[in-house]
C-alpha positions in Angstrom: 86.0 99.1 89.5 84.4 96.0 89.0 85.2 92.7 91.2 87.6 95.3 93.4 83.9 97.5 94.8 81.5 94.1 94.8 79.7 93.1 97.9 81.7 90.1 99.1 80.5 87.8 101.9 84.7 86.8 102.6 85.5 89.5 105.8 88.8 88.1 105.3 88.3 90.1 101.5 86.5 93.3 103.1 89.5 94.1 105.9 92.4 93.6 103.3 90.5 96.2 101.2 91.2 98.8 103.8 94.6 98.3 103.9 95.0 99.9 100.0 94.3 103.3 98.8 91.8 103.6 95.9 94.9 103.7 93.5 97.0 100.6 94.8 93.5 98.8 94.3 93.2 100.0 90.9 96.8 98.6 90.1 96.3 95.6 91.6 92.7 95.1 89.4 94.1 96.0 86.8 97.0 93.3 87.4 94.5 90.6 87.7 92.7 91.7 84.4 95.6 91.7 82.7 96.4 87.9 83.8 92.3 86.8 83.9 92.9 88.1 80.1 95.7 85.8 79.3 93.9 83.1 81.1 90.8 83.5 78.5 88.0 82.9 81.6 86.0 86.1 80.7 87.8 88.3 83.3 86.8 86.1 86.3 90.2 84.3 87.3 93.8 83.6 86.5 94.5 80.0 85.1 97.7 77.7 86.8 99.8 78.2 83.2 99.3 81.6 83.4 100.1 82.1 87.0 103.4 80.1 86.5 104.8 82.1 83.5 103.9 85.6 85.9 106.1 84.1 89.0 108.6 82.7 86.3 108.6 79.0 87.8 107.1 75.6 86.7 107.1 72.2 87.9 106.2 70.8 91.3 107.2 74.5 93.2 104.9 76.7 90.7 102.2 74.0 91.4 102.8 74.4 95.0 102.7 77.8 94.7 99.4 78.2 92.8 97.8 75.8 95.1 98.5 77.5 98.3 97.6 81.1 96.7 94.1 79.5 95.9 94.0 78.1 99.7 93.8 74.5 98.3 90.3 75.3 96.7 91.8 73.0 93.9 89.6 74.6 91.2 92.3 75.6 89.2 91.2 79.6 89.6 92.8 82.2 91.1 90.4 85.0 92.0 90.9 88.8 92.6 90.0 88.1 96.4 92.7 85.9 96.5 95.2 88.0 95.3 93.7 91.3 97.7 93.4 88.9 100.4 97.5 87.5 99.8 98.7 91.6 99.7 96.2 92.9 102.7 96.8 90.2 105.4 100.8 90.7 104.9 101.1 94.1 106.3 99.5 92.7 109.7 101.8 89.8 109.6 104.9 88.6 111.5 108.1 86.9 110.0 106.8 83.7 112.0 104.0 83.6 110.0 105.7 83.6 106.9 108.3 81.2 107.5 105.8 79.3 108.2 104.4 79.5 104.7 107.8 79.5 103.2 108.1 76.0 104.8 104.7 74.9 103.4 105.7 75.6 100.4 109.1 73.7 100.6 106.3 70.9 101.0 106.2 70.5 97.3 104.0 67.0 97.1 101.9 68.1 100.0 102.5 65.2 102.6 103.0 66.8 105.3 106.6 66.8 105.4 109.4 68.7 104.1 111.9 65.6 102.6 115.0 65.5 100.8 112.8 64.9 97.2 110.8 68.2 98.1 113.9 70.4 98.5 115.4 68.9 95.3 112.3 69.8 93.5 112.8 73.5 95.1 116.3 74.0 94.7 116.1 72.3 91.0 113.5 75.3 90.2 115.5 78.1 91.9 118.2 77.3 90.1 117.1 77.1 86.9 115.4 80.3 87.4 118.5 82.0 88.2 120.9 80.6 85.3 118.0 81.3 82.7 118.6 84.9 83.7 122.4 84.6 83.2 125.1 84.2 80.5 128.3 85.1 82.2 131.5 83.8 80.8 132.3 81.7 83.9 132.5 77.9 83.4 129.2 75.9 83.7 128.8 74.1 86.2 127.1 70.5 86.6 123.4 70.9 87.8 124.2 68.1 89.7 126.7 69.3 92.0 125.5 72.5 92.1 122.4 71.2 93.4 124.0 69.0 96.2 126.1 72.2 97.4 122.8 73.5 98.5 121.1 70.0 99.5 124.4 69.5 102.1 123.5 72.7 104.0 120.7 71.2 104.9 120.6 69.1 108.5 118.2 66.2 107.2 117.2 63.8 109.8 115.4 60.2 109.6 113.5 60.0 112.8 110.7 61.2 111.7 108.2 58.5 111.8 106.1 60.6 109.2 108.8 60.8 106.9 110.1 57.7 104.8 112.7 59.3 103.6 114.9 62.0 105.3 113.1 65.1 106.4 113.9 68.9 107.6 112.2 70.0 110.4 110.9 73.8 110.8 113.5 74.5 113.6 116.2 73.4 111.0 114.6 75.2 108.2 114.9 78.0 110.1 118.9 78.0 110.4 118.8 76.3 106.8 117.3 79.9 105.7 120.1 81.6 107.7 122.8 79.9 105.9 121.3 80.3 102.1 119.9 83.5 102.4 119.7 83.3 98.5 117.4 80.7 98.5 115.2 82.6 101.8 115.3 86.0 99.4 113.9 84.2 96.5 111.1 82.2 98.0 110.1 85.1 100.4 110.1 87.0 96.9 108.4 84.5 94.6 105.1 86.1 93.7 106.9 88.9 92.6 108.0 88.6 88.7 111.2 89.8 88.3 114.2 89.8 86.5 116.3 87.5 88.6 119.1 88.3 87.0 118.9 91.5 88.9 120.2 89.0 91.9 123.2 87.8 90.6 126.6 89.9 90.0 128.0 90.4 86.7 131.6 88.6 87.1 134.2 91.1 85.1 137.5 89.6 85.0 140.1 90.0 81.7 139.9 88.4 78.5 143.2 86.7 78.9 142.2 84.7 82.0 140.4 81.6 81.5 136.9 80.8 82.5 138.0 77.5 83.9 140.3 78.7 86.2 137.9 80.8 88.1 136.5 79.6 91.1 133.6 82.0 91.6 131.0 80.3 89.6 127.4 82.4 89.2 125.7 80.0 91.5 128.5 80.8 94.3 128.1 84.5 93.2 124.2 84.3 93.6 124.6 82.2 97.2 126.8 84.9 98.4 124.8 87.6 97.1 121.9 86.4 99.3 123.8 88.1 102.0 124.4 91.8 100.6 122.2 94.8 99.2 120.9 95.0 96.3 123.8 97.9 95.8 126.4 95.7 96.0 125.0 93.3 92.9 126.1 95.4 90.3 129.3 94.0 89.4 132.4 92.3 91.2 135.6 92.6 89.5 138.7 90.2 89.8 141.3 92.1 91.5 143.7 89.2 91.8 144.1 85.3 91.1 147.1 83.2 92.3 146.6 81.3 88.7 147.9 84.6 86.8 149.5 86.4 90.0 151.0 83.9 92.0 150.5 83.2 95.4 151.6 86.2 96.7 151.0 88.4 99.4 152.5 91.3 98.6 151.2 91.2 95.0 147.7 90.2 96.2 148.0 94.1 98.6 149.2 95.7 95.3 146.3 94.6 93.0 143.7 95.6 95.4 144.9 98.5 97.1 143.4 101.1 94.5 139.7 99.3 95.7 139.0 100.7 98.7 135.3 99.1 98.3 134.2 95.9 100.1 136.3 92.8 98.5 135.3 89.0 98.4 138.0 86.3 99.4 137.5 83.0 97.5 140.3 80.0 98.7 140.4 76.7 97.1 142.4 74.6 99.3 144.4 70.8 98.2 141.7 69.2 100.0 138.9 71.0 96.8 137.4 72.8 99.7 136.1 76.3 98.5 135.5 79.1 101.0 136.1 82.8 102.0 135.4 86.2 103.7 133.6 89.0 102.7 135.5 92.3 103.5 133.4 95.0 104.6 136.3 97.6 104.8 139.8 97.5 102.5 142.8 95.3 103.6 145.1 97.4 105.5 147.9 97.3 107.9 146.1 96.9 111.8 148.3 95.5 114.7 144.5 94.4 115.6 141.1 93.2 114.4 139.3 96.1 112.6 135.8 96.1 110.3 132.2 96.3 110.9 129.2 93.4 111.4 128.8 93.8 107.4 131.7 91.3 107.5 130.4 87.4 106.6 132.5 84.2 106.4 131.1 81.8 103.1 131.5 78.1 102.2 130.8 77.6 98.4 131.8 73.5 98.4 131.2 71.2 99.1 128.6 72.7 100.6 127.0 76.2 100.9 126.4 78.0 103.9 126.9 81.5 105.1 127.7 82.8 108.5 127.6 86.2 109.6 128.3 88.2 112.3 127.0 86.8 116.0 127.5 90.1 118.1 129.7 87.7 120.1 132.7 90.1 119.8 134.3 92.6 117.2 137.3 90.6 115.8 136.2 90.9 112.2 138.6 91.6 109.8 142.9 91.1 110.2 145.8 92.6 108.0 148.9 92.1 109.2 152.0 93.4 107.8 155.6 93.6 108.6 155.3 92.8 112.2 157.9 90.9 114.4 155.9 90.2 117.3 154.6 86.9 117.8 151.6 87.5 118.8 150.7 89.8 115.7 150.6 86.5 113.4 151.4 88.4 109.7 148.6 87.7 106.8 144.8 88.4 106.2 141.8 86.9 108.6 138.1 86.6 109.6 137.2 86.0 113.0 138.3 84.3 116.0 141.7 85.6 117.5 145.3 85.3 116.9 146.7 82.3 116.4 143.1 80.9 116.0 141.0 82.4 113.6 137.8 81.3 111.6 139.8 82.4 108.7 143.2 82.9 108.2 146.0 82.8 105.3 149.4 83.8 106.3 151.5 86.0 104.6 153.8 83.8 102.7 150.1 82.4 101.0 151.4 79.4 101.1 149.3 78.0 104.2 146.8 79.1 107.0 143.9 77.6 109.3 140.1 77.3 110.0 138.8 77.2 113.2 135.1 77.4 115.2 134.6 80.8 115.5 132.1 82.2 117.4 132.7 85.8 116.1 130.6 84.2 113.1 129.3 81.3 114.2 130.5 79.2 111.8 132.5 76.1 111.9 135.9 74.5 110.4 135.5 76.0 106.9 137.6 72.8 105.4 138.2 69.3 106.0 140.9 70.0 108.3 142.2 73.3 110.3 145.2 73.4 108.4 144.9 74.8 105.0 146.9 75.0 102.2 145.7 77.2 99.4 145.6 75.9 96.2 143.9 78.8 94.8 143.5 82.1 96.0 141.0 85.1 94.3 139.8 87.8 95.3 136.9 90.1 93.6 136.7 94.0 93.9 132.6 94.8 94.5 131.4 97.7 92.6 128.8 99.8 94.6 125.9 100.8 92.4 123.9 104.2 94.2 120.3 104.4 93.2 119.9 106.9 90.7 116.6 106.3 89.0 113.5 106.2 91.6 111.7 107.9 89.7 111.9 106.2 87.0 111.2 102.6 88.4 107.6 104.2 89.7 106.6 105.5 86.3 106.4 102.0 84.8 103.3 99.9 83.4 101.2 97.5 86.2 103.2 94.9 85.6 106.6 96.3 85.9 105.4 98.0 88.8 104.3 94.6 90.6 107.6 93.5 89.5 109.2 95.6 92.2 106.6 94.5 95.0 109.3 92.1 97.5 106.5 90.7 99.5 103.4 89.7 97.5 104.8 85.8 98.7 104.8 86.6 102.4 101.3 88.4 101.6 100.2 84.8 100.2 101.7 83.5 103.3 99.7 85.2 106.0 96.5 84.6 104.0 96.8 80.5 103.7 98.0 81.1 107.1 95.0 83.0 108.6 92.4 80.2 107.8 
């Protein structure tokens, strides 16, 4: 089996080997012939331009990439030891160690420091990834302020006497992964090719209702999406808009109460905040809080962040309706209690509040605890069971490695290990 059987003098090499039956060896050779081919070198390594167009990515992050896979060698090759050694040392490793690497990687221009330019570099090639994968009707949105959405989750600080501009520090990447787990899936994914597309919901809503009107943009469905199974990024379907509806409460219970799937909340509030809720279970009448810890709380801008469930307590989900007492506030909530929830629209639709809410840990979702809806969606999601296993396995090398999640936390653990 060629390079895969040859006497190497790298134990790092000889105790990956062990972790892979003869087969999964085989695959992987045959992987890196496939890419040493492309890279015309006679068989012996993968080139940087061929390396990028496998992982899909360019630019400053696909340079990081291939540098850190190649252990900073900076000979331009990738070997097949480097790419044994990447998928052997991951099944030993922790998810310390490869948040460490994730974070080395954010370190685009290699200075030791994780600055604001280095996640713009980042976040400009994960986003262009995703939208070249996507064509959905929704209205485009300005690169721009798409970008800054995910720039103002991030805690930047200037203290840093290393950093001469402002800088994240691992502790804060840390919660910055928590709160975009879109952007933690696809870097902890990177060194598998695949269609990424596959991460992003296609947005079904009717023909008479225009693009511009809906607030759930791709990017917002892909940042949301970050938080769910891959099940649940099939398809989401509009269920109701206050532009075509009204702002209506009891309208808004009669469009969605044939979906009896999870459901997606989107508010746009007079102050241009846009948030929600994720749903878990279907909106119906409780005198109390109700749902499970699949339930999540969202901000989509100006900034993006996602909270979910602490384990503080179990006041998920609220659906009020028709009561008199007081202290059963009628409308639809996330979080908190009564009176003072992380979430809550009251049943007139015509106003609500935001508060702390340690049911979520999130904070004030707007610029102000009052709300006033300005626009109110929500999106039925479309469950999709795994039907094809078989299939999926059955595939050439490629497509095969195309379904391997962790060949960049493999990567990880081997730069790591030196």
């Amino acid at each position: 089996m060629g390079n895969s059987q040859s006497n190497s003098t790298n134990p790092r090499f000889d105790l990956a080997k062990r972790a892979f039956t003869e087969r999964k060896l085989e695959d992987l050779k045959s992987l890196f012939d496939s890419l040493a081919a492309q890279s015309q070198s006679n068989g012996k390594y993968v080139s940087p331009s061929v390396f990028k167009a496998y992982i899909g990515v360019e630019g400053p992050l696909g340079d990081r990439m291939f540098d850190l896979v190649t252990q900073k060698r900076k000979d331009q090759k990738l070997t097949f030891e480097d790419l044994v050694i990447a998928k052997g040392t991951y099944e030993k490793g922790t998810n310390a160690d490869i948040e460490e690497f994730i974070y080395q990687l954010l370190d685009v221009f290699d200075d030791g420091v994780v600055g604001r330019s280095d996640l713009e570099a980042v976040l400009t090639a994960v986003l262009r990834n995703i939208s070249s994968h996507e064509s959905h009707q929704s209205e485009p949105s300005s690169d721009r302020e798409v970008l800054d959405i995910f720039l103002n989750a991030a805690n930047l600080t200037t203290d840093d006497t290393k950093c001469a501009e402002s800088c994240m520090s691992f502790e804060e990447f840390r919660s910055w992964c928590a709160r975009l787990p879109s952007v933690r899936k696809f870097l902890g994914t990177l060194l598998s090719p695949r269609d990424s597309g596959s991460e992003v919901p296609m947005l079904v809503y009717p023909e008479n209702i225009d693009p511009a009107v809906i607030l759930l943009r791709k990017e917002y469905a892909w940042h949301i999406g970050g938080a769910l199974p891959q099940d649940e990024l099939h398809e989401w379907r509009l269920l109701y808009h206050s532009t075509v509806h009204g702002l209506s409460f009891s309208t808004f219970l009669g469009n969605i109460s044939n979906d009896k799937g999870p459901t997606l909340l989107v508010i746009k509030d007079k102050e241009g905040y846009i948030y929600g809720g994720y749903a878990s279970q279907p909106w119906e009448k409780h005198a109390d809080f109700y749902g499970d810890m699949k339930s999540f709380l969202f901000q989509l801008y100006p900034k993006a962040s996602v909270y979910r469930p602490t384990g503080a307590n179990s006041n998920l989900q609220w659906c009020a309706i028709h009561f008199s007492s007081e202290s059963i506030p009628n409308g639809i909530g996330f979080g908190g209690r009564a009176h003072h929830f992380g979430l809550f629209i009251s049943a007139n639709f015509d106003q609500g509040h935001t508060f702390t809410c340690t049911t979520f840990g999130s904070p004030s979702l707007s610029k102000t605890h009052q709300i006033y809806p300005e626009v109110i969606e929500c999106w039925g999601v479309a469950i999709k069971r795994a039907q094809d296993n078989q299939d999926r396995l059955q595939g050439t090398v490629l497509e095969r490695f195309k379904e391997d999640r962790h060949m960049l936390n493999m990567v990880g653990l081997a730069n790591s290990s030196e």
